[in-house]
Amino acid sequence: MDIKILYEDEDIIVAVKPRGISSQSSSGFEDDMVSLLKKHLGKDAYIGVIHRLDKTVYGIILYGKTKVATEILSNELRKKNIEKTYEALVEGLPENKEGELRDYLKKYDNNISKVVDKNTPGAKESVLKYSVEESYQRDDTFITRLRINLLTGRHHQIRLQCAEHGFPLFGDFKYNKRLQKQRLEYDKVLALAAVELRFKHPKTKEKLIYKIDADF
């Protein structure tokens, strides 16, 4: 499989992760982004994981090519200095054209997260901001394209928060309850894409911005 590279130098590599590919090394025989990038760079290349995208999510992802660059960028991520923007196609229409979702999420052992009370052991505050890009009605259902700025990076955060607040993602068989009953023609894939990434280069400190179009 060929991977689309948006930028590469001696310190970092910015690529587009396809759907169905894990962000980090997997224990099975399936391709993952780390092994695919090593095919591109050489089997002994260092690939440092900075952040992750769910296996079912398409979009921009950043890796370090040295331990120093990986450590610097990982620290920038912890300080929320790496900005990640997504687009999602959801069922329903938020009350406001722009808004903020703030919940406490907890990850459970069965690869599911839930919204819980903030005093629940293991609960983590989860925050995102959204804006409505467009909305139209089809088959008695509103279809809305959201642009989402992720302020925290929790497990299944966008998928769970959108579903909890009444506008679940199309193609989300974990959190969209309607999909347990029926499927529409636009439910073929999870309608979530990481479309923009902003960060400072770990060595030059130049502000870098990379953008792609959502593929749904």
mmCIF file of C-alpha atoms in Angstrom:
data_model
loop_
_atom_site.group_PDB
_atom_site.id
_atom_site.type_symbol
_atom_site.label_atom_id
_atom_site.label_comp_id
_atom_site.label_asym_id
_atom_site.label_seq_id
_atom_site.Cartn_x
_atom_site.Cartn_y
_atom_site.Cartn_z
ATOM 1 C CA MET A 1 0.000 0.000 0.000
ATOM 2 C CA ASP A 2 1.309 3.448 -0.933
ATOM 3 C CA ILE A 3 1.077 6.110 1.782
ATOM 4 C CA LYS A 4 0.577 9.770 0.861
ATOM 5 C CA ILE A 5 3.339 11.911 2.369
ATOM 6 C CA LEU A 6 2.504 15.592 2.914
ATOM 7 C CA TYR A 7 5.906 16.617 4.297
ATOM 8 C CA GLU A 8 9.160 14.991 5.280
ATOM 9 C CA ASP A 9 12.569 16.095 6.497
ATOM 10 C CA GLU A 10 15.260 14.617 8.755
ATOM 11 C CA ASP A 11 13.164 15.210 11.895
ATOM 12 C CA ILE A 12 9.493 14.598 11.089
ATOM 13 C CA ILE A 13 7.120 13.029 8.614
ATOM 14 C CA VAL A 14 3.504 14.112 8.006
ATOM 15 C CA ALA A 15 1.347 11.531 6.265
ATOM 16 C CA VAL A 16 -2.277 10.711 5.458
ATOM 17 C CA LYS A 17 -3.547 7.618 7.279
ATOM 18 C CA PRO A 18 -6.081 5.576 5.291
ATOM 19 C CA ARG A 19 -9.117 4.029 6.943
ATOM 20 C CA GLY A 20 -8.575 0.512 8.252
ATOM 21 C CA ILE A 21 -4.909 1.080 9.156
ATOM 22 C CA SER A 22 -3.681 1.314 12.767
ATOM 23 C CA SER A 23 -1.684 4.397 13.764
ATOM 24 C CA GLN A 24 0.954 2.405 15.640
ATOM 25 C CA SER A 25 2.573 -1.011 15.396
ATOM 26 C CA SER A 26 0.066 -3.843 15.599
ATOM 27 C CA SER A 27 0.678 -7.373 16.823
ATOM 28 C CA GLY A 28 -1.099 -9.056 13.905
ATOM 29 C CA PHE A 29 -0.185 -9.499 10.247
ATOM 30 C CA GLU A 30 -2.115 -6.444 9.017
ATOM 31 C CA ASP A 31 -0.342 -3.340 7.759
ATOM 32 C CA ASP A 32 -0.020 -0.422 10.169
ATOM 33 C CA MET A 33 1.332 3.102 9.681
ATOM 34 C CA VAL A 34 4.646 2.430 11.414
ATOM 35 C CA SER A 35 5.431 -0.619 9.267
ATOM 36 C CA LEU A 36 4.282 1.165 6.098
ATOM 37 C CA LEU A 37 6.496 4.164 6.854
ATOM 38 C CA LYS A 38 9.432 1.849 7.510
ATOM 39 C CA LYS A 39 8.874 0.386 4.070
ATOM 40 C CA HIS A 40 9.158 3.956 2.755
ATOM 41 C CA LEU A 41 12.166 4.970 4.878
ATOM 42 C CA GLY A 42 13.941 1.671 5.450
ATOM 43 C CA LYS A 43 13.341 -1.165 7.889
ATOM 44 C CA ASP A 44 15.764 0.254 10.486
ATOM 45 C CA ALA A 45 14.242 3.763 10.421
ATOM 46 C CA TYR A 46 13.058 5.273 13.684
ATOM 47 C CA ILE A 47 9.337 6.136 13.689
ATOM 48 C CA GLY A 48 8.123 7.898 16.835
ATOM 49 C CA VAL A 49 4.366 7.948 17.476
ATOM 50 C CA ILE A 50 3.199 11.458 18.478
ATOM 51 C CA HIS A 51 -0.579 11.100 18.384
ATOM 52 C CA ARG A 52 -3.066 8.530 17.147
ATOM 53 C CA LEU A 53 -6.133 8.261 14.977
ATOM 54 C CA ASP A 54 -8.695 5.499 15.404
ATOM 55 C CA LYS A 55 -8.265 2.670 12.906
ATOM 56 C CA THR A 56 -11.535 3.651 11.195
ATOM 57 C CA VAL A 57 -10.561 7.347 10.863
ATOM 58 C CA TYR A 58 -8.964 8.868 7.759
ATOM 59 C CA GLY A 59 -6.617 11.832 7.941
ATOM 60 C CA ILE A 60 -3.409 13.688 8.722
ATOM 61 C CA ILE A 61 -0.994 12.161 11.207
ATOM 62 C CA LEU A 62 2.439 13.243 12.451
ATOM 63 C CA TYR A 63 5.447 11.083 13.356
ATOM 64 C CA GLY A 64 8.935 11.846 14.623
ATOM 65 C CA LYS A 65 11.963 10.513 12.750
ATOM 66 C CA THR A 66 14.284 10.986 15.742
ATOM 67 C CA LYS A 67 13.865 10.419 19.476
ATOM 68 C CA VAL A 68 14.561 14.097 20.167
ATOM 69 C CA ALA A 69 11.903 15.323 17.725
ATOM 70 C CA THR A 70 9.403 12.786 19.079
ATOM 71 C CA GLU A 71 10.000 13.892 22.666
ATOM 72 C CA ILE A 72 9.642 17.592 21.787
ATOM 73 C CA LEU A 73 6.423 17.061 19.816
ATOM 74 C CA SER A 74 4.957 14.735 22.451
ATOM 75 C CA ASN A 75 5.548 17.453 25.029
ATOM 76 C CA GLU A 76 3.908 20.020 22.724
ATOM 77 C CA LEU A 77 0.908 17.711 22.446
ATOM 78 C CA ARG A 78 0.634 17.430 26.227
ATOM 79 C CA LYS A 79 0.723 21.234 26.462
ATOM 80 C CA LYS A 80 -2.063 21.398 23.829
ATOM 81 C CA ASN A 81 0.167 23.257 21.375
ATOM 82 C CA ILE A 82 -0.638 20.892 18.506
ATOM 83 C CA GLU A 83 -3.973 21.864 16.951
ATOM 84 C CA LYS A 84 -6.100 19.128 15.381
ATOM 85 C CA THR A 85 -9.174 19.847 13.267
ATOM 86 C CA TYR A 86 -11.652 17.238 12.052
ATOM 87 C CA GLU A 87 -14.704 17.113 9.832
ATOM 88 C CA ALA A 88 -17.611 14.795 10.572
ATOM 89 C CA LEU A 89 -20.913 13.946 8.950
ATOM 90 C CA VAL A 90 -23.558 13.564 11.634
ATOM 91 C CA GLU A 91 -27.211 12.648 11.943
ATOM 92 C CA GLY A 92 -29.227 15.538 13.373
ATOM 93 C CA LEU A 93 -28.728 19.256 13.740
ATOM 94 C CA PRO A 94 -27.084 20.911 16.758
ATOM 95 C CA GLU A 95 -29.121 23.680 18.391
ATOM 96 C CA ASN A 96 -26.358 26.231 17.779
ATOM 97 C CA LYS A 97 -24.233 26.833 14.704
ATOM 98 C CA GLU A 98 -21.169 26.977 16.957
ATOM 99 C CA GLY A 99 -20.685 25.390 20.325
ATOM 100 C CA GLU A 100 -18.508 23.595 22.842
ATOM 101 C CA LEU A 101 -19.026 20.098 24.207
ATOM 102 C CA ARG A 102 -17.564 19.416 27.638
ATOM 103 C CA ASP A 103 -17.991 16.019 29.304
ATOM 104 C CA TYR A 104 -16.162 13.523 31.488
ATOM 105 C CA LEU A 105 -15.263 10.306 29.680
ATOM 106 C CA LYS A 106 -14.002 6.974 30.928
ATOM 107 C CA LYS A 107 -12.518 4.194 28.817
ATOM 108 C CA TYR A 108 -13.545 0.628 29.614
ATOM 109 C CA ASP A 109 -11.810 -2.683 28.862
ATOM 110 C CA ASN A 110 -14.134 -3.611 25.962
ATOM 111 C CA ASN A 111 -12.802 -0.735 23.781
ATOM 112 C CA ILE A 112 -15.799 1.425 24.661
ATOM 113 C CA SER A 113 -15.843 4.805 26.361
ATOM 114 C CA LYS A 114 -18.773 6.269 28.266
ATOM 115 C CA VAL A 115 -19.812 9.689 29.549
ATOM 116 C CA VAL A 116 -19.658 9.521 33.338
ATOM 117 C CA ASP A 117 -19.900 11.760 36.392
ATOM 118 C CA LYS A 118 -16.748 13.807 36.950
ATOM 119 C CA ASN A 119 -16.174 12.095 40.304
ATOM 120 C CA THR A 120 -16.048 8.642 38.707
ATOM 121 C CA PRO A 121 -12.609 7.027 39.168
ATOM 122 C CA GLY A 122 -10.741 7.220 35.874
ATOM 123 C CA ALA A 123 -12.961 9.972 34.445
ATOM 124 C CA LYS A 124 -11.165 12.514 32.227
ATOM 125 C CA GLU A 125 -12.466 15.907 31.169
ATOM 126 C CA SER A 126 -13.059 16.007 27.419
ATOM 127 C CA VAL A 127 -13.577 19.204 25.431
ATOM 128 C CA LEU A 128 -14.183 19.972 21.773
ATOM 129 C CA LYS A 129 -15.494 22.920 19.806
ATOM 130 C CA TYR A 130 -17.647 22.576 16.699
ATOM 131 C CA SER A 131 -19.166 24.676 13.942
ATOM 132 C CA VAL A 132 -21.884 23.722 11.454
ATOM 133 C CA GLU A 133 -20.514 23.884 7.902
ATOM 134 C CA GLU A 134 -23.702 22.791 6.120
ATOM 135 C CA SER A 135 -26.916 20.906 6.830
ATOM 136 C CA TYR A 136 -29.644 19.427 4.648
ATOM 137 C CA GLN A 137 -32.528 17.000 5.001
ATOM 138 C CA ARG A 138 -32.762 13.562 3.402
ATOM 139 C CA ASP A 139 -35.218 10.749 4.172
ATOM 140 C CA ASP A 140 -36.645 12.661 7.156
ATOM 141 C CA THR A 141 -33.156 12.913 8.614
ATOM 142 C CA PHE A 142 -30.954 15.993 8.917
ATOM 143 C CA ILE A 143 -27.421 15.448 7.645
ATOM 144 C CA THR A 144 -24.941 17.946 9.034
ATOM 145 C CA ARG A 145 -21.274 18.479 8.265
ATOM 146 C CA LEU A 146 -19.383 19.630 11.342
ATOM 147 C CA ARG A 147 -15.930 21.118 11.666
ATOM 148 C CA ILE A 148 -14.444 20.103 15.010
ATOM 149 C CA ASN A 149 -11.457 21.412 16.941
ATOM 150 C CA LEU A 150 -10.326 18.781 19.395
ATOM 151 C CA LEU A 151 -9.027 20.371 22.614
ATOM 152 C CA THR A 152 -8.385 17.070 24.396
ATOM 153 C CA GLY A 153 -7.545 13.708 22.893
ATOM 154 C CA ARG A 154 -9.652 11.067 24.623
ATOM 155 C CA HIS A 155 -10.535 7.583 23.423
ATOM 156 C CA HIS A 156 -13.393 7.818 20.867
ATOM 157 C CA GLN A 157 -13.991 11.384 22.072
ATOM 158 C CA ILE A 158 -15.606 12.933 18.985
ATOM 159 C CA ARG A 159 -17.749 9.884 18.298
ATOM 160 C CA LEU A 160 -18.997 9.576 21.867
ATOM 161 C CA GLN A 161 -19.568 13.264 22.594
ATOM 162 C CA CYS A 162 -21.477 13.868 19.364
ATOM 163 C CA ALA A 163 -23.686 10.838 20.028
ATOM 164 C CA GLU A 164 -24.260 11.849 23.648
ATOM 165 C CA HIS A 165 -25.379 15.338 22.589
ATOM 166 C CA GLY A 166 -27.860 14.110 20.003
ATOM 167 C CA PHE A 167 -25.979 14.138 16.684
ATOM 168 C CA PRO A 168 -24.150 10.795 16.239
ATOM 169 C CA LEU A 169 -21.776 10.163 13.372
ATOM 170 C CA PHE A 170 -22.852 8.270 10.283
ATOM 171 C CA GLY A 171 -21.143 4.909 10.031
ATOM 172 C CA ASP A 172 -20.456 4.747 13.777
ATOM 173 C CA PHE A 173 -21.626 1.295 14.819
ATOM 174 C CA LYS A 174 -20.373 1.730 18.398
ATOM 175 C CA TYR A 175 -22.201 4.904 19.434
ATOM 176 C CA ASN A 176 -24.953 5.609 16.866
ATOM 177 C CA LYS A 177 -27.950 3.738 18.301
ATOM 178 C CA ARG A 178 -29.962 4.057 15.074
ATOM 179 C CA LEU A 179 -27.497 1.818 13.282
ATOM 180 C CA GLN A 180 -28.586 -1.060 15.500
ATOM 181 C CA LYS A 181 -32.001 -0.836 13.795
ATOM 182 C CA GLN A 182 -31.440 0.393 10.249
ATOM 183 C CA ARG A 183 -28.778 1.550 7.799
ATOM 184 C CA LEU A 184 -28.854 4.352 5.275
ATOM 185 C CA GLU A 185 -26.885 4.537 2.039
ATOM 186 C CA TYR A 186 -24.388 6.972 3.560
ATOM 187 C CA ASP A 187 -23.538 4.662 6.480
ATOM 188 C CA LYS A 188 -20.839 2.775 4.560
ATOM 189 C CA VAL A 189 -17.848 4.175 6.476
ATOM 190 C CA LEU A 190 -17.282 6.152 9.650
ATOM 191 C CA ALA A 191 -17.776 9.764 8.525
ATOM 192 C CA LEU A 192 -14.838 11.277 10.410
ATOM 193 C CA ALA A 193 -11.634 12.718 8.967
ATOM 194 C CA ALA A 194 -8.655 14.569 10.447
ATOM 195 C CA VAL A 195 -8.416 17.391 7.914
ATOM 196 C CA GLU A 196 -5.999 19.931 9.414
ATOM 197 C CA LEU A 197 -2.915 19.834 11.636
ATOM 198 C CA ARG A 198 -1.006 22.821 13.037
ATOM 199 C CA PHE A 199 2.232 22.599 15.002
ATOM 200 C CA LYS A 200 5.704 24.088 15.389
ATOM 201 C CA HIS A 201 8.599 22.258 13.826
ATOM 202 C CA PRO A 202 10.619 20.693 16.672
ATOM 203 C CA LYS A 203 13.918 22.069 15.401
ATOM 204 C CA THR A 204 13.237 25.240 13.388
ATOM 205 C CA LYS A 205 10.153 26.305 15.426
ATOM 206 C CA GLU A 206 8.464 27.262 12.153
ATOM 207 C CA LYS A 207 4.654 27.144 12.306
ATOM 208 C CA LEU A 208 3.505 24.367 9.976
ATOM 209 C CA ILE A 209 -0.044 23.871 8.685
ATOM 210 C CA TYR A 210 -1.256 20.892 6.657
ATOM 211 C CA LYS A 211 -4.739 20.446 5.205
ATOM 212 C CA ILE A 212 -6.637 17.820 3.239
ATOM 213 C CA ASP A 213 -10.231 17.382 2.115
ATOM 214 C CA ALA A 214 -12.551 15.015 3.940
ATOM 215 C CA ASP A 215 -13.269 11.891 1.881
ATOM 216 C CA PHE A 216 -17.031 11.578 2.466
#
